[in-house]
XYZ file of C-alpha atoms in Angstrom:
759
model
C -11.984 -46.082 5.473
C -11.101 -47.627 8.828
C -7.550 -48.153 10.102
C -6.585 -51.834 10.384
C -3.535 -52.710 12.430
C -4.518 -56.352 13.037
C -6.027 -57.842 9.892
C -5.751 -60.438 7.164
C -7.793 -61.315 4.077
C -10.562 -63.809 4.908
C -10.086 -67.375 3.685
C -12.887 -69.962 3.553
C -12.444 -72.910 5.911
C -13.343 -75.535 3.201
C -10.518 -74.183 1.038
C -8.043 -74.700 3.893
C -9.334 -78.162 4.756
C -9.154 -79.333 1.161
C -5.524 -78.177 0.813
C -4.598 -79.812 4.094
C -5.994 -83.082 2.842
C -4.296 -82.848 -0.586
C -0.931 -81.941 0.822
C -1.177 -84.050 4.009
C -0.179 -81.189 6.268
C -1.801 -79.578 9.332
C -4.576 -77.050 8.483
C -2.562 -74.123 9.873
C 0.345 -74.981 7.590
C -2.051 -75.354 4.632
C -3.492 -71.944 5.388
C -0.035 -70.365 5.472
C 0.992 -71.983 2.166
C -2.271 -70.862 0.566
C -1.652 -67.301 1.752
C 1.792 -67.421 0.158
C 0.392 -68.865 -3.034
C 2.684 -71.921 -2.986
C 2.382 -75.672 -2.721
C 4.822 -77.888 -0.770
C 6.256 -79.058 -4.103
C 7.164 -75.427 -4.944
C 9.477 -75.401 -1.912
C 11.476 -78.494 -2.684
C 15.068 -77.582 -3.153
C 16.378 -79.951 -5.774
C 19.289 -79.220 -8.014
C 19.777 -75.841 -9.757
C 18.719 -75.883 -13.410
C 21.267 -76.535 -16.114
C 23.062 -73.231 -16.921
C 22.329 -73.847 -20.633
C 18.669 -73.096 -20.039
C 19.631 -69.401 -20.018
C 19.741 -67.861 -23.470
C 23.317 -67.086 -24.679
C 24.890 -68.894 -21.716
C 26.767 -71.490 -23.737
C 27.736 -68.808 -26.281
C 29.041 -66.515 -23.446
C 31.160 -69.302 -21.887
C 32.586 -70.366 -25.231
C 33.590 -66.801 -26.135
C 35.130 -66.158 -22.693
C 37.109 -69.376 -22.891
C 38.434 -68.507 -26.350
C 39.736 -65.086 -25.225
C 41.394 -66.620 -22.185
C 43.001 -69.492 -24.090
C 44.444 -66.916 -26.529
C 46.119 -65.112 -23.624
C 43.894 -62.005 -23.893
C 43.283 -59.731 -20.994
C 39.719 -59.943 -19.456
C 38.058 -57.483 -17.087
C 35.050 -58.297 -14.893
C 32.844 -55.228 -14.477
C 30.342 -55.285 -11.581
C 27.897 -53.155 -9.735
C 28.703 -51.551 -6.383
C 25.903 -53.176 -4.315
C 26.046 -56.497 -2.415
C 24.730 -58.422 -5.360
C 27.255 -56.877 -7.735
C 30.270 -57.353 -5.490
C 29.378 -60.993 -4.795
C 28.902 -61.640 -8.507
C 32.259 -59.935 -9.232
C 34.176 -61.979 -6.603
C 32.423 -65.203 -7.685
C 33.302 -64.924 -11.338
C 36.846 -63.611 -10.712
C 37.561 -66.482 -8.331
C 36.180 -68.951 -10.874
C 38.522 -67.783 -13.629
C 41.453 -67.918 -11.171
C 40.484 -71.527 -10.385
C 40.682 -72.320 -14.073
C 44.261 -70.969 -14.114
C 43.631 -67.555 -15.704
C 44.117 -65.371 -12.602
C 46.996 -63.508 -14.195
C 44.882 -62.450 -17.176
C 41.840 -61.332 -15.258
C 41.089 -58.267 -13.161
C 37.874 -56.589 -12.001
C 36.449 -53.102 -11.805
C 33.677 -51.673 -9.602
C 32.508 -48.110 -10.489
C 32.288 -45.424 -7.807
C 28.650 -44.660 -7.008
C 29.194 -40.904 -6.866
C 31.762 -40.305 -9.619
C 30.470 -42.842 -12.156
C 27.002 -43.991 -11.117
C 25.236 -47.215 -11.947
C 25.830 -49.393 -14.893
C 28.524 -49.713 -17.575
C 29.448 -46.300 -18.917
C 31.573 -45.035 -21.843
C 34.443 -43.761 -19.680
C 34.947 -47.277 -18.239
C 34.991 -48.718 -21.716
C 37.598 -46.189 -22.854
C 39.697 -46.911 -19.771
C 39.576 -50.693 -20.361
C 40.649 -50.206 -23.976
C 43.540 -47.978 -22.822
C 44.565 -50.683 -20.316
C 44.849 -53.300 -23.031
C 41.718 -55.201 -22.038
C 40.301 -57.231 -24.909
C 37.109 -58.498 -23.298
C 34.772 -57.079 -20.695
C 32.260 -59.235 -18.844
C 29.578 -57.390 -16.870
C 27.907 -58.885 -13.850
C 24.694 -57.507 -12.252
C 24.589 -54.622 -14.806
C 24.853 -53.772 -18.457
C 21.406 -54.555 -19.875
C 20.545 -50.880 -20.215
C 24.086 -49.650 -21.183
C 23.304 -49.147 -24.900
C 25.724 -46.295 -25.500
C 28.627 -47.897 -23.608
C 28.109 -51.167 -25.598
C 28.167 -49.157 -28.851
C 31.430 -47.521 -27.774
C 32.959 -50.979 -26.982
C 31.950 -52.209 -30.458
C 33.479 -49.178 -32.059
C 36.741 -49.747 -30.248
C 36.851 -53.467 -31.048
C 36.537 -54.295 -27.346
C 34.610 -57.550 -26.816
C 31.601 -57.377 -24.471
C 29.667 -60.064 -22.703
C 26.749 -58.885 -20.534
C 25.408 -60.974 -17.612
C 22.640 -59.289 -15.671
C 19.189 -59.787 -14.209
C 17.620 -56.343 -14.354
C 14.669 -55.356 -16.554
C 15.455 -55.148 -20.266
C 14.987 -51.859 -22.186
C 13.131 -51.681 -25.507
C 16.461 -51.282 -27.282
C 19.006 -53.890 -26.261
C 22.773 -53.212 -26.164
C 24.913 -54.808 -28.789
C 27.145 -57.497 -27.233
C 28.819 -60.743 -28.119
C 26.419 -62.370 -25.686
C 23.615 -61.203 -23.402
C 22.745 -63.491 -20.513
C 19.737 -62.245 -18.576
C 16.876 -64.367 -17.138
C 14.455 -61.537 -18.064
C 14.737 -62.496 -21.748
C 13.706 -66.090 -21.014
C 10.230 -67.366 -20.071
C 9.972 -70.252 -17.661
C 13.403 -69.795 -16.022
C 14.218 -68.794 -12.463
C 14.615 -65.028 -11.947
C 18.054 -65.224 -10.455
C 20.067 -62.422 -8.846
C 23.205 -61.045 -10.489
C 25.248 -63.428 -8.273
C 22.919 -66.293 -9.301
C 23.557 -65.588 -13.003
C 27.313 -65.430 -12.290
C 27.134 -68.838 -10.480
C 25.434 -70.340 -13.590
C 28.245 -68.923 -15.794
C 30.796 -70.407 -13.367
C 29.085 -73.770 -13.532
C 29.072 -73.623 -17.326
C 32.769 -72.827 -17.392
C 33.746 -75.446 -14.804
C 31.569 -78.201 -16.287
C 30.239 -79.062 -12.853
C 28.652 -77.437 -9.750
C 31.941 -75.968 -8.598
C 33.242 -75.713 -5.038
C 30.951 -74.820 -2.151
C 32.727 -71.483 -1.798
C 30.965 -70.257 -4.943
C 27.549 -71.301 -3.656
C 28.151 -69.524 -0.375
C 29.102 -66.286 -2.172
C 26.037 -66.636 -4.499
C 23.762 -67.153 -1.484
C 24.879 -63.833 -0.009
C 24.085 -61.948 -3.257
C 20.762 -63.755 -3.691
C 19.473 -62.850 -0.247
C 20.940 -59.332 -0.194
C 19.293 -58.465 -3.522
C 15.837 -59.622 -2.232
C 14.969 -61.704 -5.327
C 12.072 -64.156 -5.026
C 13.204 -66.980 -2.822
C 11.629 -69.705 -4.951
C 12.926 -72.307 -7.406
C 16.625 -71.959 -8.214
C 17.073 -69.118 -5.726
C 15.949 -71.418 -2.876
C 18.426 -74.018 -4.039
C 21.281 -71.484 -4.088
C 20.435 -70.097 -0.641
C 19.854 -73.472 1.062
C 23.101 -74.962 -0.266
C 24.963 -71.685 0.176
C 23.975 -71.366 3.781
C 25.348 -74.851 4.403
C 28.665 -73.723 2.876
C 28.721 -70.548 5.014
C 28.093 -72.515 8.257
C 30.952 -74.810 7.385
C 33.320 -71.840 7.017
C 33.696 -72.326 3.225
C 33.475 -68.518 2.619
C 36.591 -67.295 4.536
C 35.619 -63.604 4.630
C 32.462 -64.122 6.654
C 34.207 -65.747 9.646
C 35.884 -62.561 10.928
C 32.776 -60.530 10.129
C 30.647 -62.797 12.384
C 33.394 -63.026 15.038
C 33.707 -59.243 15.222
C 29.940 -58.990 16.081
C 29.972 -61.960 18.438
C 27.742 -64.007 16.182
C 27.872 -67.718 15.507
C 28.866 -68.590 11.972
C 27.810 -72.218 12.548
C 24.224 -71.009 13.097
C 24.034 -68.501 10.299
C 20.592 -68.056 8.737
C 19.128 -66.129 5.827
C 18.204 -63.460 8.319
C 21.864 -63.000 9.220
C 22.649 -62.532 5.520
C 19.774 -60.089 5.006
C 20.230 -57.875 8.042
C 23.881 -58.306 9.009
C 26.129 -59.385 6.098
C 24.253 -57.646 3.250
C 24.152 -54.205 4.842
C 27.922 -54.345 5.542
C 28.789 -55.294 2.014
C 26.400 -52.624 0.724
C 27.886 -50.000 3.058
C 31.176 -49.944 1.153
C 29.505 -49.014 -2.116
C 27.081 -46.712 -0.445
C 29.874 -44.721 1.172
C 31.778 -44.489 -2.085
C 34.218 -47.381 -2.749
C 33.158 -51.056 -2.847
C 36.738 -52.354 -2.981
C 36.752 -53.575 0.650
C 33.563 -55.569 0.022
C 35.029 -57.361 -3.010
C 38.268 -58.035 -1.243
C 36.492 -59.605 1.732
C 35.151 -62.258 -0.703
C 38.430 -62.573 -2.589
C 40.968 -62.682 0.233
C 41.972 -65.860 2.064
C 44.587 -64.556 4.500
C 43.090 -64.513 8.009
C 44.856 -61.310 9.155
C 43.867 -59.422 6.013
C 40.303 -60.573 6.321
C 40.122 -59.288 9.964
C 41.193 -55.850 8.775
C 38.644 -55.876 5.935
C 35.846 -57.025 8.263
C 36.724 -54.164 10.595
C 36.723 -51.659 7.740
C 33.273 -52.783 6.577
C 31.951 -52.560 10.136
C 33.195 -48.968 10.394
C 31.743 -48.071 7.002
C 28.393 -49.515 8.134
C 28.491 -47.445 11.257
C 29.159 -44.344 9.157
C 26.231 -45.346 6.894
C 23.928 -45.756 9.943
C 24.989 -42.324 11.273
C 24.235 -40.702 7.933
C 20.949 -42.584 7.739
C 19.828 -41.290 11.202
C 20.844 -37.719 10.317
C 18.969 -37.685 6.997
C 15.930 -39.433 8.423
C 15.691 -36.904 11.268
C 15.805 -34.061 8.760
C 13.383 -35.840 6.424
C 10.713 -35.987 9.108
C 10.993 -32.209 9.326
C 10.647 -31.904 5.548
C 7.460 -33.925 5.060
C 5.190 -31.753 2.888
C 1.464 -31.466 3.461
C -1.405 -30.312 1.283
C -3.737 -27.394 1.911
C -5.769 -29.447 4.427
C -2.702 -30.360 6.446
C -2.660 -33.967 5.191
C 0.341 -35.865 3.945
C 0.483 -36.306 0.166
C -0.193 -39.847 -1.107
C 3.360 -39.717 -2.671
C 5.555 -37.394 -0.552
C 8.907 -36.128 -1.743
C 11.549 -34.870 0.736
C 14.844 -33.215 -0.199
C 17.917 -31.884 1.521
C 21.112 -30.069 0.683
C 24.205 -32.279 0.870
C 22.400 -35.407 1.875
C 24.570 -38.495 1.257
C 23.599 -39.976 -2.086
C 24.495 -43.483 -1.067
C 22.043 -43.489 1.896
C 18.912 -41.752 0.446
C 17.663 -45.107 -0.880
C 17.605 -46.599 2.619
C 15.914 -43.503 4.014
C 13.234 -43.750 1.273
C 12.693 -47.362 2.372
C 12.397 -46.383 6.084
C 9.894 -43.647 5.310
C 7.896 -45.942 2.986
C 7.619 -48.494 5.808
C 6.490 -45.943 8.327
C 4.161 -43.858 6.161
C 2.592 -46.804 4.277
C 2.929 -45.027 0.922
C 5.451 -44.491 -1.914
C 8.234 -42.041 -0.994
C 11.027 -40.241 -2.888
C 14.141 -38.759 -1.279
C 16.348 -36.241 -3.145
C 19.894 -35.117 -2.333
C 20.637 -31.619 -3.736
C 24.067 -30.619 -4.926
C 23.835 -27.047 -6.202
C 21.215 -26.908 -8.995
C 21.245 -30.658 -9.535
C 19.760 -33.439 -7.504
C 19.846 -37.217 -7.357
C 16.869 -39.103 -6.003
C 15.755 -42.520 -4.862
C 12.139 -43.705 -4.644
C 10.548 -46.753 -3.089
C 7.068 -48.079 -3.841
C 4.606 -50.332 -2.076
C 3.032 -53.646 -2.949
C 0.541 -53.435 -5.828
C 1.904 -50.152 -7.170
C 4.123 -49.947 -10.259
C 6.478 -47.179 -9.177
C 8.527 -46.779 -12.332
C 5.460 -46.794 -14.590
C 3.915 -44.108 -12.368
C 6.998 -41.843 -12.501
C 7.268 -42.176 -16.247
C 4.057 -40.167 -16.502
C 6.186 -37.061 -15.907
C 9.279 -37.352 -18.135
C 9.741 -33.552 -18.083
C 10.605 -33.736 -14.321
C 13.716 -35.920 -14.748
C 17.031 -35.708 -16.584
C 17.550 -39.465 -15.936
C 15.099 -42.119 -14.691
C 15.439 -45.814 -14.220
C 14.239 -48.600 -12.015
C 11.571 -51.276 -11.625
C 8.076 -51.517 -10.055
C 9.382 -51.418 -6.487
C 12.287 -48.961 -6.661
C 13.587 -46.172 -8.863
C 16.555 -43.838 -9.156
C 16.635 -40.512 -10.942
C 18.392 -37.220 -11.587
C 16.687 -33.887 -11.881
C 17.143 -30.120 -11.812
C 16.410 -28.320 -8.538
C 12.674 -28.184 -7.914
C 10.268 -27.575 -5.037
C 9.710 -30.958 -3.276
C 6.246 -29.870 -2.159
C 5.297 -29.296 -5.831
C 6.804 -32.659 -6.804
C 4.693 -34.232 -4.073
C 1.588 -32.646 -5.517
C 2.489 -33.770 -9.038
C 3.382 -37.356 -8.150
C 0.185 -37.645 -6.070
C -2.044 -37.049 -9.027
C -4.226 -39.817 -10.414
C -3.356 -42.072 -7.498
C -4.879 -45.574 -7.674
C -7.667 -46.028 -5.118
C -6.178 -49.367 -3.973
C -2.897 -47.646 -3.075
C -4.739 -44.974 -1.019
C -6.638 -47.732 0.816
C -3.362 -49.491 1.504
C -2.376 -46.482 3.627
C -4.986 -47.498 6.234
C -3.403 -50.915 6.828
C -0.259 -52.340 8.329
C 1.167 -55.637 7.048
C -1.417 -58.465 7.526
C -0.855 -61.391 9.796
C -0.986 -64.920 8.367
C -2.091 -67.234 11.188
C -4.316 -66.805 14.209
C -2.841 -68.878 17.019
C -5.604 -70.932 18.618
C -5.648 -72.151 22.238
C -5.201 -75.720 21.059
C -2.160 -74.886 18.817
C 1.362 -75.549 20.047
C 3.675 -72.746 19.115
C 6.683 -74.962 19.778
C 5.370 -77.607 17.371
C 4.713 -74.956 14.771
C 8.193 -73.587 15.207
C 9.679 -77.027 14.603
C 7.501 -77.510 11.509
C 8.373 -74.120 10.021
C 12.108 -74.686 10.481
C 11.749 -77.440 7.925
C 10.435 -74.983 5.328
C 13.299 -72.506 5.608
C 14.829 -70.486 4.004
C 12.352 -67.594 4.018
C 12.584 -64.481 1.943
C 10.796 -62.469 -0.718
C 7.607 -64.145 -1.960
C 7.985 -66.635 0.877
C 8.262 -64.506 3.993
C 8.175 -66.199 7.374
C 4.690 -66.313 8.936
C 3.262 -63.544 11.066
C 1.085 -64.761 13.889
C -1.765 -63.099 15.808
C -1.583 -64.187 19.445
C -4.147 -63.363 22.072
C -4.186 -64.217 25.788
C -3.753 -63.099 29.375
C -0.447 -61.852 30.852
C 1.368 -64.254 33.097
C 4.496 -62.130 33.520
C 5.985 -59.002 31.906
C 9.250 -57.289 32.648
C 11.792 -54.965 31.180
C 15.101 -56.518 30.145
C 18.362 -55.214 28.692
C 20.230 -52.063 29.662
C 17.783 -49.562 31.125
C 15.035 -52.159 30.644
C 14.374 -50.906 27.141
C 13.113 -54.278 25.901
C 10.011 -56.177 26.883
C 9.913 -59.902 27.919
C 6.417 -61.210 28.015
C 4.790 -64.614 28.950
C 1.157 -65.465 28.478
C -0.899 -67.898 30.542
C -1.007 -71.278 28.906
C 1.499 -70.276 26.247
C 4.794 -72.201 26.344
C 6.756 -69.733 24.186
C 7.919 -66.378 25.577
C 7.971 -63.143 23.656
C 10.568 -60.427 23.257
C 9.622 -56.887 22.159
C 12.685 -54.803 21.281
C 12.211 -51.182 22.348
C 8.948 -52.011 24.103
C 10.262 -52.047 27.632
C 8.119 -49.113 28.816
C 5.004 -51.115 28.214
C 5.977 -53.635 30.880
C 4.596 -51.625 33.775
C 1.093 -51.795 32.245
C 1.064 -55.563 31.789
C 0.091 -56.984 35.148
C -0.776 -60.682 35.568
C -4.242 -61.414 34.180
C -4.347 -58.344 31.825
C -5.604 -59.136 28.288
C -3.173 -58.599 25.381
C -2.815 -59.372 21.706
C 0.222 -59.101 19.530
C 1.520 -59.820 16.049
C 4.857 -61.633 16.092
C 7.104 -64.057 14.231
C 8.458 -67.278 15.609
C 12.268 -67.360 15.707
C 15.041 -69.324 17.292
C 16.736 -68.082 20.434
C 20.044 -69.642 21.422
C 20.986 -69.563 25.077
C 23.945 -71.498 26.537
C 24.039 -73.706 23.492
C 20.326 -74.536 23.659
C 17.914 -73.578 20.850
C 14.360 -72.658 21.725
C 11.535 -70.797 20.040
C 10.533 -67.264 20.959
C 8.057 -64.705 19.679
C 9.589 -61.583 18.234
C 6.944 -58.885 18.761
C 6.131 -56.523 15.887
C 2.855 -55.030 17.155
C 1.456 -55.020 20.718
C -2.026 -54.094 21.844
C -2.943 -54.145 25.524
C -3.522 -51.968 28.597
C -1.620 -48.726 28.790
C 0.761 -47.852 31.649
C -0.929 -46.085 34.588
C 0.484 -43.478 36.966
C -1.045 -41.736 39.926
C -1.120 -37.953 39.643
C -3.039 -35.094 41.213
C -4.993 -32.749 38.966
C -5.699 -29.036 39.086
C -8.967 -27.441 38.035
C -8.888 -24.901 35.244
C -6.425 -24.245 32.457
C -2.614 -24.071 32.725
C -0.644 -20.920 32.145
C 0.934 -20.768 28.703
C 4.372 -22.412 28.561
C 6.566 -21.496 25.699
C 8.067 -24.579 24.049
C 6.170 -27.100 26.220
C 4.281 -30.108 24.867
C 0.530 -30.172 25.613
C -1.817 -33.158 25.239
C -5.529 -32.173 25.133
C -8.116 -34.883 25.846
C -11.710 -34.589 24.621
C -14.830 -36.756 24.532
C -15.333 -37.637 20.844
C -13.758 -37.725 17.400
C -15.878 -34.711 16.423
C -14.430 -32.710 19.257
C -10.852 -33.869 18.399
C -11.214 -32.174 15.033
C -12.976 -29.093 16.431
C -10.520 -28.441 19.287
C -7.498 -29.089 17.062
C -8.683 -26.295 14.757
C -9.332 -23.993 17.684
C -5.996 -24.670 19.341
C -3.924 -24.922 16.148
C -2.972 -28.392 17.399
C -2.486 -31.719 15.641
C -5.565 -33.987 15.699
C -4.895 -37.679 16.608
C -7.879 -39.061 14.747
C -8.064 -42.826 14.220
C -10.021 -42.148 11.021
C -6.749 -40.815 9.537
C -4.487 -43.167 7.604
C -1.989 -45.045 9.749
C 0.905 -43.302 8.079
C -0.537 -39.961 9.126
C -0.699 -41.091 12.756
C 2.785 -42.566 12.705
C 4.143 -39.333 11.138
C 2.404 -37.323 13.849
C 4.019 -39.394 16.590
C 7.466 -39.198 15.046
C 7.259 -35.401 14.536
C 6.000 -34.975 18.098
C 8.973 -36.922 19.461
C 11.297 -34.736 17.379
C 9.731 -31.579 18.799
C 8.152 -30.568 15.496
C 4.642 -30.908 16.938
C 3.919 -29.331 20.333
C 0.217 -29.801 20.849
C -1.909 -32.918 20.199
C -5.642 -33.474 20.705
C -6.936 -37.002 21.450
C -10.220 -38.696 22.356
C -10.436 -40.621 25.614
C -12.581 -43.268 23.810
C -9.884 -44.098 21.282
C -6.396 -45.671 21.571
C -3.713 -43.314 22.935
C -0.843 -42.171 20.684
C 2.551 -43.884 21.413
C 3.911 -40.807 23.176
C 4.977 -42.073 26.618
C 6.647 -39.409 28.742
C 6.093 -36.743 26.057
C 3.762 -34.031 27.438
C 4.720 -31.312 29.844
C 1.025 -30.729 30.457
C -2.100 -32.883 30.059
C -5.417 -31.059 29.896
C -8.738 -32.894 30.122
C -11.550 -30.937 28.396
C -13.978 -33.654 29.476
C -14.508 -35.766 32.605
C -12.444 -39.020 32.635
C -14.664 -42.094 32.224
C -12.935 -43.792 35.167
C -9.901 -43.618 37.359
C -7.910 -45.992 35.103
C -8.296 -43.747 32.105
C -7.087 -40.770 34.187
C -3.990 -42.697 35.330
C -3.303 -43.905 31.795
C -3.198 -40.291 30.527
C -0.559 -39.504 33.162
C 1.817 -42.040 31.508
C 1.893 -39.739 28.409
C 3.237 -37.019 30.663
C 6.871 -36.410 31.613
C 7.839 -36.977 35.238
C 7.157 -33.656 37.017
C 4.558 -32.586 34.473
C 1.159 -31.243 35.468
C -2.367 -32.457 34.771
C -5.478 -30.227 34.548
C -9.208 -30.714 34.278
C -11.293 -28.077 32.491
C -14.283 -30.216 31.651
C -16.993 -28.880 29.331
C -19.319 -31.623 30.591
C -19.953 -33.130 33.993
C -18.940 -36.486 35.422
C -22.384 -37.956 34.827
C -22.085 -37.299 31.082
C -19.023 -39.584 30.909
C -20.855 -42.224 32.843
C -23.872 -41.985 30.586
C -21.691 -42.393 27.461
C -19.963 -45.397 29.066
C -23.290 -47.052 29.731
C -24.459 -46.325 26.218
C -21.384 -47.949 24.678
C -21.126 -50.821 27.188
C -20.864 -54.210 25.560
C -22.375 -57.453 26.772
C -23.105 -60.800 25.162
C -26.797 -59.834 24.906
C -25.955 -56.458 23.312
C -23.566 -58.083 20.899
C -26.307 -60.486 19.981
C -28.574 -57.533 19.120
C -25.770 -55.989 16.998
C -25.351 -59.320 15.217
C -29.032 -59.734 14.400
C -29.100 -56.128 13.246
C -26.089 -56.718 10.962
C -27.796 -59.748 9.446
C -30.794 -57.570 8.658
C -28.638 -54.800 7.165
C -28.125 -52.605 10.242
C -24.603 -53.200 11.534
C -25.118 -51.599 14.908
C -22.531 -49.787 17.030
C -18.920 -49.495 15.916
C -17.451 -51.398 18.954
C -19.674 -54.405 18.059
C -18.600 -54.358 14.444
C -14.948 -54.184 15.501
C -15.300 -57.370 17.601
C -17.023 -59.190 14.741
C -14.204 -58.137 12.430
C -11.554 -59.240 14.880
C -13.206 -62.660 15.082
C -13.419 -62.708 11.258
C -17.131 -63.377 11.609
C -19.578 -62.239 8.927
C -23.274 -63.118 8.383
C -22.247 -65.230 5.351
C -19.746 -67.286 7.390
C -22.299 -67.750 10.145
C -24.791 -69.064 7.584
C -22.236 -71.639 6.501
C -22.111 -73.001 10.044
C -18.911 -71.317 11.275
C -18.978 -70.068 14.876
C -16.652 -67.972 17.054
C -16.482 -67.558 20.797
C -16.677 -63.979 22.061
C -14.137 -65.076 24.705
C -11.533 -65.240 21.896
C -11.873 -61.492 21.232
C -9.204 -59.293 22.728
C -11.391 -56.238 22.037
C -14.242 -57.769 23.991
C -11.931 -58.498 26.899
C -10.658 -54.930 26.836
C -14.222 -53.581 26.660
C -15.186 -55.729 29.632
C -12.155 -54.465 31.525
C -13.130 -50.830 30.941
C -16.722 -51.586 31.913
C -15.534 -53.059 35.244
C -13.369 -49.971 35.784
C -16.359 -47.732 35.077
C -18.426 -49.461 37.735
C -15.790 -50.381 40.303
C -13.138 -47.673 39.850
C -14.851 -44.356 39.123
C -12.832 -41.206 38.798
C -12.505 -39.717 42.319
C -12.799 -36.078 43.176
C -9.988 -36.724 45.632
C -7.700 -36.914 42.558
C -8.174 -33.206 42.012
C -5.931 -30.862 43.946
C -6.441 -27.194 44.845
C -8.571 -25.300 42.349
C -6.596 -23.199 39.925
C -8.101 -20.498 37.778
C -5.398 -19.920 35.084
C -7.049 -19.005 31.829
C -10.563 -18.850 33.241
C -12.870 -15.843 33.291
């Protein structure tokens, strides 16, 4: 397998052209919609379906109204996450609007003391409190025992939920769950609650309810199609108009504009703060923020949620740092396809987020376990195309409790060795999932020179909101640097402009790359188009996700020989081939940075090196450098640098004040000969191409350029052509070739000869 950071599935041009004609849209938009598997008509946000299309909905509303009209006490029982608290607030507010506020209360279980779902103790407590009817929101479909207890006590139970249904359903007066209906929208828990509210009110209800439902819909990451799109689009309008009082102080506290709120604000700002309350133990503040109307009280609640979110972030950083130290490896030193990490006293409410972070970085399923004595609670996250819960169910003996869905799972278990669990869960792993570990997320659109990014931005704004199953487009952009500079405090962020490109790019945390990006240097990046507001003006900008371009260069003198041993220092060893990377890593007991390894392995290596868990790394000068700027105390070349630029690039991986050494096993001419052997030209690429057409694909650099241009012999036969000038890799190869010829490594770069470590 070959690592692919910049890639996308090939799509035939006739397919794109045909869709563009049928839909009367630009070809680039047709391509994006095809890649998302939707047609323009799928994105139309009409009215939300009639609530009665959900099974048991009319029955549930009728029963609830009967209990209320008879003066009976009713309790809303919700989950502790953002979807659950929004559903709870929405339904409780609705019943108050109908004049039954004095008969209705709500209850949210504590994540740690009670756990997820409706449980028997809560049923017993409701009965003792004189409650006659319980209505669950965002939970209850799997609570068979609790439902049986309610029936035995004569306590009425209505279940509204959206989670997967078990083989045995709970006994209830009514069960409203989109999962039991075919052909209906798969709503969130808050979406189901909104439908019940509409059924009870006999109309769409006030905009407040739509705004609350939009928060739950986005936060729970349900597919943003059909009815969910309608809820979010209308709900965002309500939020921007200030119809959800609790969000105003939350936005104000963070210096954000409520009038310009987007689905991204809900997903990455509001949702995490509502979730933080339940994650840290008590979701009451989150519910109250959506129930309260008093401005002063709302300010206090917004402040409380902000503090809880900060505590959550601190716990997340702590556990994530320890988790990187825990990553188990097999007998060959490789990460398991399904790693399990565990720690004593880790915060149960945060391990799910940590599992998600590790999953994103390692490109593979991950489970995180928090031990408490001899018991543990765990959270697992899967990847696309992998049914996580079905996989874990292959080992029922491991768990005392297990639940979830294809993308996420929660479980309880007795104390076990996480390395052994990693080995067990990595058995019988699907080949497709293993191959996925060699790829980052694909881009959707390749920005051509004739395309206007500003026009695209304007067009895509019309198709918002974006979310699950309709994520915003990721673009591949190639060009030459016009200007690059560090911005923000300590210049930690990168601001980048390309020649001929009207939209600027921002790369958060990429500031150190600015010194490498001089005018005229070739770069490529993957980015999303987003709105940037400045002094009341809205303009597009690229938000960088992945950047490929020249590496920073620094001048440094070298010493001949090998350095003395330094306890605790970081050493970067540079060799002349992948074969030597593996060989020298074994000899030195160092970590090999091999681009043939899965991307997750390389990312894990870089993270562990930054944390001081890896002290020696071996790399090839002919491959991309690891992202370890200012990391090494010592750089040792075990080969001759191919040119002066490569030598100066290696110095950027070294801390200021570090030392560089040359102990070459080959002479300078050998590096030059290899450079000439690999040098690319149009004529040589033509020979590679003709060889590929005849079954001999030629040298790897040539194949990489063809792959970047998405050019195959079959496409060429169909008449498609590509210009080699569009290839970033070709431009970089040409840059290195010029350096080889015009900027050779100079002996003057080497200082006084040192003989440390030499015979």
